[in-house]
mmCIF file of C-alpha atoms in Angstrom:
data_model
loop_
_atom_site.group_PDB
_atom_site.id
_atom_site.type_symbol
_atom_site.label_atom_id
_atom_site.label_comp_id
_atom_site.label_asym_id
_atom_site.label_seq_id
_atom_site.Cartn_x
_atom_site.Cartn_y
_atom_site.Cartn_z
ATOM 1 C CA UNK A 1255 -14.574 -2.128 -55.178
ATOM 2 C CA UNK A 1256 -18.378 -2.594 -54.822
ATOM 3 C CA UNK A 1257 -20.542 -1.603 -57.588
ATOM 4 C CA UNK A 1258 -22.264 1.680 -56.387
ATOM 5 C CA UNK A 1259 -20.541 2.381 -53.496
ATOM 6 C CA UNK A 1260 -17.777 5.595 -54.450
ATOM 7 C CA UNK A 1261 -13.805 5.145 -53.821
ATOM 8 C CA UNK A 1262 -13.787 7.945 -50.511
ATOM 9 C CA UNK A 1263 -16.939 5.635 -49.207
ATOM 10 C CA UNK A 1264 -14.787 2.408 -50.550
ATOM 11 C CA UNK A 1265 -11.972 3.666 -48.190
ATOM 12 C CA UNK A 1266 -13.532 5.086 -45.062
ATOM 13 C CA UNK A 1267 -15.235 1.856 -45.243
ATOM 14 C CA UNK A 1268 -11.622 -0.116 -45.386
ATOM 15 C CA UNK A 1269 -10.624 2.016 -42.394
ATOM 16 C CA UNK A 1270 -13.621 1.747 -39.899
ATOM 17 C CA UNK A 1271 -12.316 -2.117 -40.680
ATOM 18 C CA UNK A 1272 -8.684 -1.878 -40.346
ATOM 19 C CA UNK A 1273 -9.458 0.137 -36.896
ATOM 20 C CA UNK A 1274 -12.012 -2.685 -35.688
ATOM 21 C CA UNK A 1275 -9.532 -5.207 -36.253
ATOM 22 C CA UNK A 1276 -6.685 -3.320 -34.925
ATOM 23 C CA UNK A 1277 -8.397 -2.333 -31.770
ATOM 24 C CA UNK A 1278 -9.099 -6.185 -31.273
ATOM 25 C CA UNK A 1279 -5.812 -6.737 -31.123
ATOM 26 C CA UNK A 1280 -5.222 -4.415 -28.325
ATOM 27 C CA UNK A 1281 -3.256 -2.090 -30.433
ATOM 28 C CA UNK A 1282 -4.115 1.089 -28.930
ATOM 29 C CA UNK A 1283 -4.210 4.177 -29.884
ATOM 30 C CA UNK A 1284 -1.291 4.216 -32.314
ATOM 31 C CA UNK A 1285 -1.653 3.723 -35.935
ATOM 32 C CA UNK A 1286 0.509 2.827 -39.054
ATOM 33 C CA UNK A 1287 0.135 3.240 -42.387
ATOM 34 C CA UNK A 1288 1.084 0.872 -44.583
ATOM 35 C CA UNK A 1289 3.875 1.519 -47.072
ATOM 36 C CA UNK A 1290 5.575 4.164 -44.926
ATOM 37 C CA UNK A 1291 8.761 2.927 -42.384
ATOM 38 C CA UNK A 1292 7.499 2.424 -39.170
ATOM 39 C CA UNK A 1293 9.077 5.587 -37.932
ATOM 40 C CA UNK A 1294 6.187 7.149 -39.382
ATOM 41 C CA UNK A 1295 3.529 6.719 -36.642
ATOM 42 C CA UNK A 1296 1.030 8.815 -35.541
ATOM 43 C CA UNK A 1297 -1.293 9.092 -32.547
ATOM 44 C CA UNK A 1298 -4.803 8.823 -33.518
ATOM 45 C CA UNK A 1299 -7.320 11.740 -32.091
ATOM 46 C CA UNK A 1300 -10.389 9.699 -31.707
ATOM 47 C CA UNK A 1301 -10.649 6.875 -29.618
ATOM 48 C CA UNK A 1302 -13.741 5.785 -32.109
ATOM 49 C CA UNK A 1303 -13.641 3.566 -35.611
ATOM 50 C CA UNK A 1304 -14.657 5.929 -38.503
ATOM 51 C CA UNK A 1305 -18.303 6.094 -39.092
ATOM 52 C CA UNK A 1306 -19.492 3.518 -41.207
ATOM 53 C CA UNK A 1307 -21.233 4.368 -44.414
ATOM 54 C CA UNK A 1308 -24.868 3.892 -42.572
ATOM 55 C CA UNK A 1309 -23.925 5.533 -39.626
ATOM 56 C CA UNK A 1310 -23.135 9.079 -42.028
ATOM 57 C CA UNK A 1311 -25.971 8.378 -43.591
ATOM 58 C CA UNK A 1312 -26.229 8.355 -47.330
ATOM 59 C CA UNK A 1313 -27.820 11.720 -47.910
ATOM 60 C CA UNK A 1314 -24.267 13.538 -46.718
ATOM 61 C CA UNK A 1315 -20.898 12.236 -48.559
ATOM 62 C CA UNK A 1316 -19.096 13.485 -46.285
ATOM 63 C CA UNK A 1317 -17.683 12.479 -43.242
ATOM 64 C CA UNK A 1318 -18.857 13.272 -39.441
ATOM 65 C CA UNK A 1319 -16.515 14.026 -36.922
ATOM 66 C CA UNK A 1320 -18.210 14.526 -33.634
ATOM 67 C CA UNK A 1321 -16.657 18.005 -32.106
ATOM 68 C CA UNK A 1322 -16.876 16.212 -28.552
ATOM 69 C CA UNK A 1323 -13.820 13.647 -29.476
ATOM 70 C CA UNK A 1324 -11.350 15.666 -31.822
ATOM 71 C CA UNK A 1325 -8.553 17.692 -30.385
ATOM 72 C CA UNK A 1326 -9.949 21.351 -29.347
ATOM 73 C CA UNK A 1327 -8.946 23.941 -32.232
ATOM 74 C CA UNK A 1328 -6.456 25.939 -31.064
ATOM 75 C CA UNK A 1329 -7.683 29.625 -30.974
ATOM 76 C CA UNK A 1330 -6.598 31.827 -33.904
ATOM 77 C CA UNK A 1331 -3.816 34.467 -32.882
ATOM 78 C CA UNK A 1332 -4.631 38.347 -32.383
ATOM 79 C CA UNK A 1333 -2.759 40.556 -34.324
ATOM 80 C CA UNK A 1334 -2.243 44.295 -32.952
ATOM 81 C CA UNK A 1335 -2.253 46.053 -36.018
ATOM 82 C CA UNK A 1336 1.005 47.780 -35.217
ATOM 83 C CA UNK A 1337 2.649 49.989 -37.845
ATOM 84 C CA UNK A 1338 5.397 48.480 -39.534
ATOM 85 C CA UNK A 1339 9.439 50.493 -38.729
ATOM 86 C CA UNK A 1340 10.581 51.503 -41.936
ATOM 87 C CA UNK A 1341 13.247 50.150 -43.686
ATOM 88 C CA UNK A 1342 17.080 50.841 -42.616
ATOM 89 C CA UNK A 1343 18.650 53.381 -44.105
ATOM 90 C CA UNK A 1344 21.402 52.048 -46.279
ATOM 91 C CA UNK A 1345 24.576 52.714 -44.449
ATOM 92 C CA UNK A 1346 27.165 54.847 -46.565
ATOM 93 C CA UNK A 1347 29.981 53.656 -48.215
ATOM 94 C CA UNK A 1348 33.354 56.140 -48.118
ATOM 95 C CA UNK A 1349 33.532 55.848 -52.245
ATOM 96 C CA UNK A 1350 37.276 57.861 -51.686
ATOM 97 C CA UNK A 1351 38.768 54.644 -51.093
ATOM 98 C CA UNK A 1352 37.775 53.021 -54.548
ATOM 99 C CA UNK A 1353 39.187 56.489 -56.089
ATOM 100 C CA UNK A 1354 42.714 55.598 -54.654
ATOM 101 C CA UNK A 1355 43.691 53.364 -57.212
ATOM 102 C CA UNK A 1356 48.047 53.925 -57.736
ATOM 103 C CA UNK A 1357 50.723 51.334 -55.504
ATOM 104 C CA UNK A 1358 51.319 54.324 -53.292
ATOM 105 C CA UNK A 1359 48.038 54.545 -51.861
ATOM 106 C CA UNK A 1360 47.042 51.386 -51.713
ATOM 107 C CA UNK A 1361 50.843 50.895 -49.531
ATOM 108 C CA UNK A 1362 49.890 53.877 -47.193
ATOM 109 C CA UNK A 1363 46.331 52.109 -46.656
ATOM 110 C CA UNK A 1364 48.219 48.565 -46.171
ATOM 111 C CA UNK A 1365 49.850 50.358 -43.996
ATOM 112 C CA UNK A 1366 53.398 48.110 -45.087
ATOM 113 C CA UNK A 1367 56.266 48.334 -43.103
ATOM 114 C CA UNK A 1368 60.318 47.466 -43.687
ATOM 115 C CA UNK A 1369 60.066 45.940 -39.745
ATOM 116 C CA UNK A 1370 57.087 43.535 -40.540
ATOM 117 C CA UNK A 1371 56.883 40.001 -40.260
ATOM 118 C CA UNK A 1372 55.317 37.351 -42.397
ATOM 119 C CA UNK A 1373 52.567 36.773 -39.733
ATOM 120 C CA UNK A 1374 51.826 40.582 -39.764
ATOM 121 C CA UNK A 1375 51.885 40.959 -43.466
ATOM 122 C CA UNK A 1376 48.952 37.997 -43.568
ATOM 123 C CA UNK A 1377 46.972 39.278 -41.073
ATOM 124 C CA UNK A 1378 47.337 43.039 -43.061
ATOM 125 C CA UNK A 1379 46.644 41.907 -45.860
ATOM 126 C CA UNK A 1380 43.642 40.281 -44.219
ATOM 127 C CA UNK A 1381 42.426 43.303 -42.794
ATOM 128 C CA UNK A 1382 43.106 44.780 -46.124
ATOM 129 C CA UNK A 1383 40.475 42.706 -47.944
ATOM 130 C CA UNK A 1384 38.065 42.517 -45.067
ATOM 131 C CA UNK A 1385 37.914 46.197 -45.944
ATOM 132 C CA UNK A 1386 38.079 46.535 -49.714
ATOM 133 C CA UNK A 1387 37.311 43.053 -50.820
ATOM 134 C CA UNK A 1388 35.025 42.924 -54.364
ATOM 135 C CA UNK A 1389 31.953 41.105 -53.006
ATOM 136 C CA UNK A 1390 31.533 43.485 -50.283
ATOM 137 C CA UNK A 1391 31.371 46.647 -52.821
ATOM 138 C CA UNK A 1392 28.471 47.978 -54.201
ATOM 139 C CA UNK A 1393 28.346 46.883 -58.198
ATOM 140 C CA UNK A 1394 29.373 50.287 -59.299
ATOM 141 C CA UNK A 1395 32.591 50.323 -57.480
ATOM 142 C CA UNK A 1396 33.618 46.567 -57.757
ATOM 143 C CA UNK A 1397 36.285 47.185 -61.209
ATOM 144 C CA UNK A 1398 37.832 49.547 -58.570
ATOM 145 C CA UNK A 1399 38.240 47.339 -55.989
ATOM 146 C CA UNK A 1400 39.625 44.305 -57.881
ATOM 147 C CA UNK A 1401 42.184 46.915 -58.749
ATOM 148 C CA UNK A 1402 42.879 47.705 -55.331
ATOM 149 C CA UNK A 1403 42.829 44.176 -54.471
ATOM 150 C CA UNK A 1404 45.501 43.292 -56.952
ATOM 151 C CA UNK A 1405 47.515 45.880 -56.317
ATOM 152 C CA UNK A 1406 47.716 44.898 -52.207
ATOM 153 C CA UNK A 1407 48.227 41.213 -53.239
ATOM 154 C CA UNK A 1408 50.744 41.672 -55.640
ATOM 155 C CA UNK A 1409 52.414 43.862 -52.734
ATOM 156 C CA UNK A 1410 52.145 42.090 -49.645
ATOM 157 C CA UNK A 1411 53.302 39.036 -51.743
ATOM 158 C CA UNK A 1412 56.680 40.535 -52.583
ATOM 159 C CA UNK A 1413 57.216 41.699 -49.231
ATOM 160 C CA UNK A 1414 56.649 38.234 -48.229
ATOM 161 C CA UNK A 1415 59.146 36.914 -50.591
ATOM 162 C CA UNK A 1416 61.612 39.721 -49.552
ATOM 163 C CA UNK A 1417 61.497 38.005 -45.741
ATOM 164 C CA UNK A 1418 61.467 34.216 -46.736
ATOM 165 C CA UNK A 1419 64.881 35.306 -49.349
ATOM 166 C CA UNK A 1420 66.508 37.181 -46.608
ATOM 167 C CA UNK A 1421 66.076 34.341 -44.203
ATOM 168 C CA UNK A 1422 67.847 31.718 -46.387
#
C-alpha cells in the first residue's frame, strides 16, 4: 500500500489495472474474481476501466459512475393500496367425536365388519386416522384422540390376526 493513498483508493486503483490489462488481452466483457471457482463469473456493466484516482478527483472519495454507461434502474413498482381480505375463519372441528371414547364407538365409527378383508381393514383403519389422527387435533382434544387412536389400532389389529389365524 502507498503511504497516503486510503485502502478503497488502494483498490479501485488495483482494479482500473487489472481491467487495463485484462482488456489487453482481449478478454471481453467478462470478469473473474480471484479466489472464487470459475463458475462464479459475472458480466461487467461498463464497457470502461474504473476511474482512476485523478480522474475522481481528490476532493470526492467516492466513486463516479457515469449514468450514461450503467444498466437503466429498473422503475420502482406501484402499489394499489388495496385493502387487505381478512383472515379465514377457522373451520370447525365436530368435538363429539373426541367425546366418543369406549371400543363400541370407536367400532361403529371404524365401521368393522365380520366379512372384511385384510386389505379393507388397512385401508379403514387408514381412513380412520386420516380422520382422528393426534397431530391433526387441536391441543385441547389431542389426550382424546390418542385414546381413540389406540383403541382403533388395538382393534383393527386383532381383526387382522383373526383373518391371518383362520387362513392357516
Amino acid at each position: 500500500m502507498v503511504v497516503g493513498v486510503d485502502s478503497f483508493d488502494a483498490v479501485l486503483d488495483r482494479m482500473s489495472n487489472e481491467r487495463a490489462e485484462a482488456s489487453s488481452h482481449g478478454s471481453g466483457h467478462w470478469t473473474a474474481m480471484r479466489g472464487w471457482n470459475s463458475s462464479f463469473v459475472a458480466t461487467s456493466l461498463r464497457s470502461q476501466p474504473w476511474p482512476s484516482r485523478e480522474q475522481r478527483g481528490t476532493a470526492d472519495p467516492a466513486v463516479h459512475i457515469d449514468a450514461s454507461t450503467s444498466a437503466p434502474r429498473p422503475k420502482p413498482a406501484v402499489h394499489n393500496a388495496a385493502p387487505t381480505p381478512p383472515p379465514k375463519p377457522k373451520p370447525d372441528i365436530d368435538t363429539s367425536l373426541y367425546k366418543r371414547l369406549s371400543p363400541e364407538d370407536v367400532a361403529k365409527d371404524i365401521n368393522l365388519l365380520a366379512t372384511d378383508t385384510p386389505a379393507e381393514l388397512k385401508s379403514k383403519r387408514r381412513r380412520f386416522a386420516r380422520l382422528n389422527h393426534p397431530d391433526r387435533t387441536p391441543m385441547e382434544w389431542r389426550e382424546a384422540a390418542t385414546i381413540r387412536m389406540k383403541i382403533a389400532n388395538h382393534m383393527v389389529d386383532e381383526a387382522l390376526r383373526g383373518k391371518l389365524a383362520a387362513r392357516a
